[in-house]
Short mmCIF file of C-alpha atoms in Angstrom, two decimals:
data_model
loop_
_atom_site.label_atom_id
_atom_site.label_comp_id
_atom_site.label_asym_id
_atom_site.label_seq_id
_atom_site.Cartn_x
_atom_site.Cartn_y
_atom_site.Cartn_z
CA UNK A 1 94.86 117.42 96.30
CA UNK A 2 94.57 120.41 94.02
CA UNK A 3 97.10 123.48 94.93
CA UNK A 4 95.08 126.69 95.25
CA UNK A 5 96.89 129.47 93.57
CA UNK A 6 96.69 133.18 94.67
CA UNK A 7 96.03 135.75 92.00
CA UNK A 8 99.72 137.54 93.20
CA UNK A 9 101.48 134.33 92.44
CA UNK A 10 104.46 134.69 90.12
CA UNK A 11 103.85 132.69 86.68
CA UNK A 12 106.71 130.27 87.60
CA UNK A 13 104.81 129.40 91.16
CA UNK A 14 101.86 129.05 89.13
CA UNK A 15 103.20 126.63 87.13
CA UNK A 16 104.71 124.92 89.77
CA UNK A 17 101.42 124.51 91.39
CA UNK A 18 99.57 123.51 88.26
CA UNK A 19 102.26 120.72 87.53
CA UNK A 20 102.08 119.26 91.44
CA UNK A 21 98.31 119.44 91.36
CA UNK A 22 98.23 117.58 87.65
CA UNK A 23 100.55 114.90 89.20
CA UNK A 24 98.44 114.42 92.45
CA UNK A 25 95.15 113.89 90.82
CA UNK A 26 96.30 111.45 88.27
CA UNK A 27 97.63 109.62 90.77
CA UNK A 28 94.77 109.82 93.10
CA UNK A 29 92.40 108.36 90.33
CA UNK A 30 95.40 106.08 88.68
CA UNK A 31 93.67 106.96 85.34
CA UNK A 32 91.87 110.04 84.10
CA UNK A 33 90.58 111.72 80.61
CA UNK A 34 92.21 114.93 79.81
CA UNK A 35 88.55 116.42 80.45
CA UNK A 36 88.26 115.08 83.57
CA UNK A 37 91.56 116.53 84.66
CA UNK A 38 90.87 119.83 83.36
CA UNK A 39 87.55 119.84 85.57
CA UNK A 40 89.29 118.92 88.63
CA UNK A 41 92.10 121.36 88.16
CA UNK A 42 89.57 124.22 87.37
CA UNK A 43 91.35 124.80 84.47
CA UNK A 44 90.07 125.13 80.66
CA UNK A 45 91.27 122.64 78.30
CA UNK A 46 93.74 124.72 76.37
CA UNK A 47 95.66 125.31 79.66
CA UNK A 48 95.39 121.86 81.13
CA UNK A 49 96.89 120.43 77.66
CA UNK A 50 99.63 122.62 77.97
CA UNK A 51 100.51 121.08 81.66
CA UNK A 52 99.59 117.76 80.25
CA UNK A 53 102.16 117.97 77.25
CA UNK A 54 104.78 119.46 79.78
CA UNK A 55 104.00 116.33 81.65
CA UNK A 56 104.33 113.71 78.86
CA UNK A 57 107.20 115.37 77.54
CA UNK A 58 108.89 114.95 80.87
CA UNK A 59 108.15 111.04 80.72
CA UNK A 60 105.97 111.27 83.96
CA UNK A 61 102.55 111.28 82.14
CA UNK A 62 101.89 109.00 79.43
CA UNK A 63 98.43 108.32 77.41
CA UNK A 64 96.77 105.17 77.29
CA UNK A 65 93.73 103.68 75.62
CA UNK A 66 91.01 101.96 77.86
CA UNK A 67 87.77 101.23 76.83
CA UNK A 68 85.41 102.53 78.93
CA UNK A 69 81.90 100.70 79.65
CA UNK A 70 80.41 103.89 80.73
CA UNK A 71 81.34 106.01 77.36
CA UNK A 72 80.03 102.68 75.30
CA UNK A 73 76.74 102.60 77.00
CA UNK A 74 76.43 106.37 76.34
CA UNK A 75 77.78 106.56 72.99
CA UNK A 76 77.42 103.01 71.67
CA UNK A 77 80.13 103.62 69.05
CA UNK A 78 83.17 105.60 68.67
CA UNK A 79 87.07 105.42 69.80
CA UNK A 80 88.15 104.40 73.19
CA UNK A 81 88.47 107.14 75.73
CA UNK A 82 92.11 108.69 76.00
CA UNK A 83 93.32 108.20 79.60
CA UNK A 84 96.17 109.73 81.25
CA UNK A 85 98.32 107.82 83.69
CA UNK A 86 101.56 107.95 85.09
CA UNK A 87 104.59 106.16 83.70
CA UNK A 88 105.36 103.96 86.49
CA UNK A 89 109.07 103.46 85.49
CA UNK A 90 109.89 106.98 85.21
CA UNK A 91 110.84 107.18 89.16
CA UNK A 92 111.37 104.56 92.07
CA UNK A 93 111.76 105.08 95.97
CA UNK A 94 113.10 103.19 98.25
CA UNK A 95 112.51 102.12 102.02
CA UNK A 96 114.37 100.57 104.98
CA UNK A 97 113.11 99.57 108.11
CA UNK A 98 115.92 99.03 110.60
CA UNK A 99 114.13 96.92 113.20
CA UNK A 100 115.62 95.01 116.45
CA UNK A 101 116.16 91.69 114.35
CA UNK A 102 115.53 92.58 111.00
CA UNK A 103 115.99 94.87 108.50
CA UNK A 104 113.21 95.19 105.82
CA UNK A 105 113.57 96.87 102.22
CA UNK A 106 110.77 97.91 99.89
CA UNK A 107 110.86 99.79 96.66
CA UNK A 108 108.05 101.23 95.18
CA UNK A 109 107.26 102.90 91.55
CA UNK A 110 105.94 106.27 90.53
CA UNK A 111 102.42 104.79 90.92
CA UNK A 112 103.42 103.74 94.75
CA UNK A 113 102.92 100.03 93.62
CA UNK A 114 105.37 97.76 95.29
CA UNK A 115 108.17 96.67 92.87
CA UNK A 116 110.42 94.90 95.22
CA UNK A 117 110.59 93.99 98.75
CA UNK A 118 113.48 92.09 100.76
CA UNK A 119 113.80 90.95 104.45
CA UNK A 120 116.92 89.57 106.14
CA UNK A 121 117.47 88.82 109.95
CA UNK A 122 119.57 91.22 111.83
CA UNK A 123 120.77 92.01 115.51
CA UNK A 124 120.46 95.87 115.77
CA UNK A 125 121.81 95.57 119.57
CA UNK A 126 124.90 93.91 118.80
CA UNK A 127 125.84 96.20 115.31
CA UNK A 128 127.02 99.60 115.09
CA UNK A 129 124.42 102.28 113.46
CA UNK A 130 126.51 102.83 110.09
CA UNK A 131 126.60 98.68 109.96
CA UNK A 132 122.72 98.65 110.13
CA UNK A 133 122.31 101.04 107.52
CA UNK A 134 125.24 99.45 105.36
CA UNK A 135 123.16 95.90 105.44
CA UNK A 136 119.89 97.88 104.52
CA UNK A 137 121.58 99.71 101.58
CA UNK A 138 123.00 96.24 100.30
CA UNK A 139 119.37 94.69 100.85
CA UNK A 140 118.14 97.31 98.72
CA UNK A 141 120.91 97.42 95.89
CA UNK A 142 120.00 93.64 95.65
CA UNK A 143 116.52 94.21 95.22
CA UNK A 144 116.94 96.89 92.84
CA UNK A 145 118.02 97.02 89.09
CA UNK A 146 120.85 99.51 87.70
CA UNK A 147 117.77 101.55 86.06
CA UNK A 148 115.85 101.56 89.18
CA UNK A 149 119.03 102.90 91.07
CA UNK A 150 119.49 105.62 88.47
CA UNK A 151 115.78 106.42 88.50
CA UNK A 152 115.60 106.52 92.43
CA UNK A 153 114.14 109.85 93.69
CA UNK A 154 114.35 109.31 97.29
CA UNK A 155 115.38 106.87 100.28
CA UNK A 156 113.31 106.80 103.66
CA UNK A 157 114.22 105.17 106.65
CA UNK A 158 112.70 104.01 109.52
CA UNK A 159 113.51 103.01 112.86
CA UNK A 160 112.11 102.18 116.51
CA UNK A 161 113.45 105.48 117.75
CA UNK A 162 112.63 109.16 118.44
CA UNK A 163 113.74 110.95 115.72
CA UNK A 164 114.10 115.03 115.53
CA UNK A 165 113.14 116.57 112.02
CA UNK A 166 116.67 116.93 111.29
CA UNK A 167 116.56 113.29 110.95
CA UNK A 168 119.06 112.57 114.32
CA UNK A 169 117.77 110.07 116.36
CA UNK A 170 117.64 111.59 119.69
CA UNK A 171 116.94 107.92 121.70
CA UNK A 172 116.30 104.50 120.68
CA UNK A 173 116.36 102.38 123.60
CA UNK A 174 115.28 98.91 122.72
CA UNK A 175 118.17 98.96 120.41
CA UNK A 176 120.73 101.50 122.35
CA UNK A 177 121.00 104.12 119.92
CA UNK A 178 121.28 107.65 121.11
CA UNK A 179 122.23 111.22 119.26
CA UNK A 180 122.56 109.33 115.94
CA UNK A 181 122.53 111.37 112.80
CA UNK A 182 120.93 109.05 110.70
CA UNK A 183 119.86 110.85 107.85
CA UNK A 184 123.82 111.36 107.06
CA UNK A 185 124.49 108.04 107.54
CA UNK A 186 122.04 107.06 105.15
CA UNK A 187 123.65 109.73 102.94
CA UNK A 188 127.11 108.26 103.12
CA UNK A 189 125.74 104.90 102.18
CA UNK A 190 123.12 105.10 99.71
CA UNK A 191 124.95 105.29 95.99
CA UNK A 192 122.56 107.89 94.80
CA UNK A 193 122.45 111.50 95.79
CA UNK A 194 118.50 111.69 96.61
CA UNK A 195 116.59 113.12 99.05
CA UNK A 196 116.69 111.24 102.42
CA UNK A 197 113.81 110.99 105.30
CA UNK A 198 114.11 109.42 108.36
CA UNK A 199 110.91 108.49 110.74
CA UNK A 200 109.68 106.66 113.96
CA UNK A 201 108.94 102.75 112.55
CA UNK A 202 105.32 103.12 113.72
CA UNK A 203 104.67 106.55 112.14
CA UNK A 204 106.15 105.31 108.81
CA UNK A 205 104.09 102.44 108.71
CA UNK A 206 101.09 104.54 109.96
CA UNK A 207 101.89 106.92 106.89
CA UNK A 208 102.30 104.05 104.59
CA UNK A 209 98.99 102.57 105.39
CA UNK A 210 96.98 105.77 104.92
CA UNK A 211 98.53 106.87 102.05
CA UNK A 212 97.75 103.78 100.31
CA UNK A 213 93.90 103.63 101.77
CA UNK A 214 93.22 107.63 101.83
CA UNK A 215 91.10 107.04 104.62
CA UNK A 216 89.82 110.33 106.93
CA UNK A 217 88.75 109.99 110.58
CA UNK A 218 90.98 109.21 113.53
CA UNK A 219 92.92 105.88 113.11
CA UNK A 220 95.30 104.33 115.63
CA UNK A 221 98.23 101.88 113.91
CA UNK A 222 100.08 99.17 116.33
CA UNK A 223 103.31 98.13 115.03
CA UNK A 224 104.27 94.85 116.59
CA UNK A 225 107.78 93.31 117.01
CA UNK A 226 110.19 93.29 119.60
CA UNK A 227 108.75 96.23 120.79
CA UNK A 228 105.35 97.70 120.27
CA UNK A 229 105.13 101.31 118.69
CA UNK A 230 102.31 103.64 118.01
CA UNK A 231 101.03 106.11 115.65
CA UNK A 232 98.00 108.30 115.20
CA UNK A 233 96.51 109.55 111.65
CA UNK A 234 93.92 112.06 111.84
CA UNK A 235 92.13 112.84 108.33
CA UNK A 236 95.41 111.47 106.58
CA UNK A 237 97.83 113.47 108.73
CA UNK A 238 100.50 112.16 111.05
CA UNK A 239 99.78 113.42 114.47
CA UNK A 240 102.77 113.62 116.34
CA UNK A 241 101.83 115.41 119.77
CA UNK A 242 103.81 117.80 121.48
CA UNK A 243 107.14 116.27 121.20
CA UNK A 244 106.74 113.79 118.68
CA UNK A 245 105.82 111.02 120.78
CA UNK A 246 102.26 110.47 120.34
CA UNK A 247 100.80 107.10 120.19
CA UNK A 248 103.47 105.26 121.98
CA UNK A 249 101.47 102.94 123.86
CA UNK A 250 104.11 100.29 124.30
CA UNK A 251 105.91 102.26 126.93
CA UNK A 252 102.80 102.56 129.15
CA UNK A 253 103.05 100.88 132.31
CA UNK A 254 100.39 97.96 132.78
CA UNK A 255 98.78 98.04 136.66
CA UNK A 256 99.18 94.78 138.38
CA UNK A 257 101.88 93.59 136.09
CA UNK A 258 104.90 94.42 138.37
CA UNK A 259 105.92 97.38 136.48
CA UNK A 260 106.08 95.75 133.13
CA UNK A 261 105.38 97.82 129.97
CA UNK A 262 102.67 96.95 127.32
CA UNK A 263 105.42 96.04 124.56
CA UNK A 264 106.91 93.26 127.15
CA UNK A 265 103.59 91.58 127.80
CA UNK A 266 102.53 91.48 123.69
CA UNK A 267 105.94 91.76 122.21
CA UNK A 268 107.49 89.27 119.89
CA UNK A 269 110.23 88.31 122.42
CA UNK A 270 107.88 87.58 125.15
CA UNK A 271 105.55 85.37 122.78
CA UNK A 272 108.54 83.15 122.06
CA UNK A 273 109.74 83.01 125.51
CA UNK A 274 106.82 81.97 126.67
CA UNK A 275 106.60 79.40 124.22
CA UNK A 276 109.97 77.69 124.78
CA UNK A 277 109.52 77.68 128.28
CA UNK A 278 106.03 76.06 128.02
CA UNK A 279 107.30 73.52 125.30
CA UNK A 280 110.85 72.73 126.81
CA UNK A 281 111.86 73.83 123.15
CA UNK A 282 114.65 76.03 123.00
CA UNK A 283 114.57 76.17 119.03
CA UNK A 284 110.84 77.48 118.36
CA UNK A 285 110.50 81.05 116.78
CA UNK A 286 107.67 82.69 116.31
CA UNK A 287 106.38 81.06 113.22
CA UNK A 288 106.33 77.57 114.91
CA UNK A 289 104.23 79.41 117.75
CA UNK A 290 101.75 80.67 114.82
CA UNK A 291 101.37 77.36 112.97
CA UNK A 292 100.50 75.50 116.94
CA UNK A 293 97.63 78.14 117.73
CA UNK A 294 96.09 77.47 114.61
CA UNK A 295 96.35 73.91 114.89
CA UNK A 296 94.93 74.54 118.68
CA UNK A 297 98.12 73.32 120.19
CA UNK A 298 96.97 73.62 124.30
CA UNK A 299 100.05 75.36 125.52
CA UNK A 300 100.11 77.64 122.42
CA UNK A 301 96.58 78.62 122.68
CA UNK A 302 96.87 79.40 126.51
CA UNK A 303 99.76 81.91 125.66
CA UNK A 304 97.19 83.45 122.90
CA UNK A 305 94.49 83.67 125.59
CA UNK A 306 96.74 85.61 127.70
CA UNK A 307 98.19 87.48 124.95
CA UNK A 308 94.66 88.49 123.63
CA UNK A 309 94.15 89.79 127.14
CA UNK A 310 96.79 91.99 127.17
CA UNK A 311 96.39 93.56 123.70
CA UNK A 312 92.30 94.25 124.55
CA UNK A 313 93.12 96.21 127.81
CA UNK A 314 95.93 98.10 125.76
CA UNK A 315 93.17 98.52 122.65
CA UNK A 316 90.80 99.64 125.50
CA UNK A 317 92.61 102.41 127.09
CA UNK A 318 93.96 103.73 123.73
CA UNK A 319 90.01 103.80 122.83
CA UNK A 320 88.87 105.80 125.57
CA UNK A 321 91.57 108.27 125.15
CA UNK A 322 91.69 108.77 121.24
CA UNK A 323 88.16 107.32 120.17
CA UNK A 324 89.52 105.84 116.90
CA UNK A 325 87.25 104.88 114.23
CA UNK A 326 89.83 102.16 113.10
CA UNK A 327 92.97 100.26 114.45
CA UNK A 328 95.51 98.90 111.96
CA UNK A 329 98.11 96.18 113.65
CA UNK A 330 101.22 95.82 111.86
CA UNK A 331 104.66 93.81 112.44
CA UNK A 332 105.15 90.17 112.40
CA UNK A 333 103.39 89.56 116.14
CA UNK A 334 100.11 91.20 114.08
CA UNK A 335 99.56 87.49 112.15
CA UNK A 336 98.11 86.27 115.69
CA UNK A 337 95.11 88.74 115.99
CA UNK A 338 92.83 86.94 113.18
CA UNK A 339 93.20 83.62 115.31
CA UNK A 340 92.14 85.23 118.61
CA UNK A 341 90.18 88.13 117.37
CA UNK A 342 86.89 86.96 118.93
CA UNK A 343 88.65 86.76 122.54
CA UNK A 344 89.94 90.35 121.98
CA UNK A 345 86.65 91.55 121.25
CA UNK A 346 85.17 89.54 124.41
CA UNK A 347 88.01 91.01 126.53
CA UNK A 348 87.49 94.20 125.31
CA UNK A 349 83.66 94.52 126.10
CA UNK A 350 84.36 92.76 129.62
CA UNK A 351 86.62 95.61 130.63
CA UNK A 352 84.03 98.39 130.29
CA UNK A 353 81.19 98.97 132.37
CA UNK A 354 79.64 101.62 130.00
CA UNK A 355 79.71 100.26 126.51
CA UNK A 356 81.64 102.65 124.26
CA UNK A 357 81.56 102.33 119.98
CA UNK A 358 83.78 99.42 119.04
CA UNK A 359 86.45 100.41 116.37
CA UNK A 360 87.11 98.34 113.31
CA UNK A 361 90.46 96.34 114.11
CA UNK A 362 92.41 95.19 111.16
CA UNK A 363 95.64 93.73 110.08
CA UNK A 364 97.62 95.75 107.54
CA UNK A 365 97.45 94.22 104.15
CA UNK A 366 101.71 93.49 104.25
CA UNK A 367 101.97 93.72 107.95
CA UNK A 368 105.72 92.73 107.55
CA UNK A 369 106.93 95.30 104.95
CA UNK A 370 104.63 97.78 106.48
CA UNK A 371 107.09 100.34 108.01
CA UNK A 372 109.59 99.77 104.92
CA UNK A 373 106.57 100.69 102.59
CA UNK A 374 105.76 103.99 104.63
CA UNK A 375 109.58 104.85 104.59
CA UNK A 376 109.17 104.74 100.55
CA UNK A 377 105.80 106.35 100.37
CA UNK A 378 107.26 109.33 102.65
CA UNK A 379 109.53 110.07 99.44
CA UNK A 380 107.01 109.12 96.86
CA UNK A 381 104.68 111.87 98.52
CA UNK A 382 107.71 114.08 98.55
CA UNK A 383 107.92 114.15 94.89
CA UNK A 384 104.29 114.76 94.10
CA UNK A 385 104.71 118.02 95.85
CA UNK A 386 106.15 121.65 95.74
CA UNK A 387 109.24 120.34 97.83
CA UNK A 388 110.38 118.35 94.61
CA UNK A 389 113.22 120.62 93.03
CA UNK A 390 112.35 119.37 89.62
CA UNK A 391 109.65 121.40 89.42
CA UNK A 392 111.24 124.27 90.39
CA UNK A 393 113.71 124.77 87.68
CA UNK A 394 114.96 128.38 86.79
CA UNK A 395 114.48 127.63 83.17
CA UNK A 396 110.82 126.24 83.75
CA UNK A 397 111.39 122.68 82.10
CA UNK A 398 110.83 119.43 83.96
CA UNK A 399 113.78 117.24 83.56
CA UNK A 400 113.43 114.40 80.92
CA UNK A 401 113.10 110.96 82.85
CA UNK A 402 115.06 108.14 81.40
CA UNK A 403 112.28 105.54 81.61
CA UNK A 404 111.07 104.02 78.48
#
């Protein structure tokens, strides 16, 4: 993660690069000794010490004494090694997911650890964009302390939409938004003046999971809620395709289905509707269905079996196109997968004449908050980069954090 500095770089640019490289390296290793940091940065101890001193003075980095088993075995005596680590409370990053039927909020600290998460039911189709953003910001404010808001260094917003780089929603067919300046609406609603990024919900989910795990290779992410969105990560970088729509498997038409798309066959609403029709109960929700699948209730199991067939077919087509080494499932519907994983595997095997390598298929650790977490991670990643204006001040000094 070290940024290479050219010989012709200005002293200020070199300093910026070194600060960013040091922060990224410490973040990547969680804790690191001064000597190890200098080696990884390719700097001598004196130069590295100056960067560490500046980061310590700014309140972004701190020293912590940690007994190292390896050092003890080598020296068998002496003080514990002095380790460097980020100050978690030095900065916070907020993430919002504006879903079709819910809003999720996540707050992460400078170590990218989740410090708060909230979720509420919300009908986006019957609300304005401004109302959705206002409710999301209200949800965040209820989750954040005054100190968190004061130290907030960015807000990420995700939505089931095609979004242009300038933060404008071009089209969100499932909730009816079109040509919406989502970034500016977020800027007006959020009480702190911070950088704001806007991203497709499935892409944000992909970014968050990859940012946390740091896995290389090709990974396909499916976010399964009312709709089904997809994102593709290649060696830790989001693959957007030619028009920013790569991975949108949910919009693919399914042969023999009467013109239905994948998301109409494996999304949240179809499961709830089918189970209500099968049971004659109008009050059942997704959690009721999942509970009955777990308890092997026949009607629920039959619907889950059909769902596993559709999912297997969708994954099989994606595998032939992308050849991913890993598929990550997120969203509320992903909770069904572990209960039918064996059936999905059987259907995938039946669907190919020539056996192709089968990718690992997993459910995200916190599937329901994955998109909001990814939205927050986008701003965390920005903070630890040369995009952070705090690292490029004209006076050459970092802003002092108010963390205690």
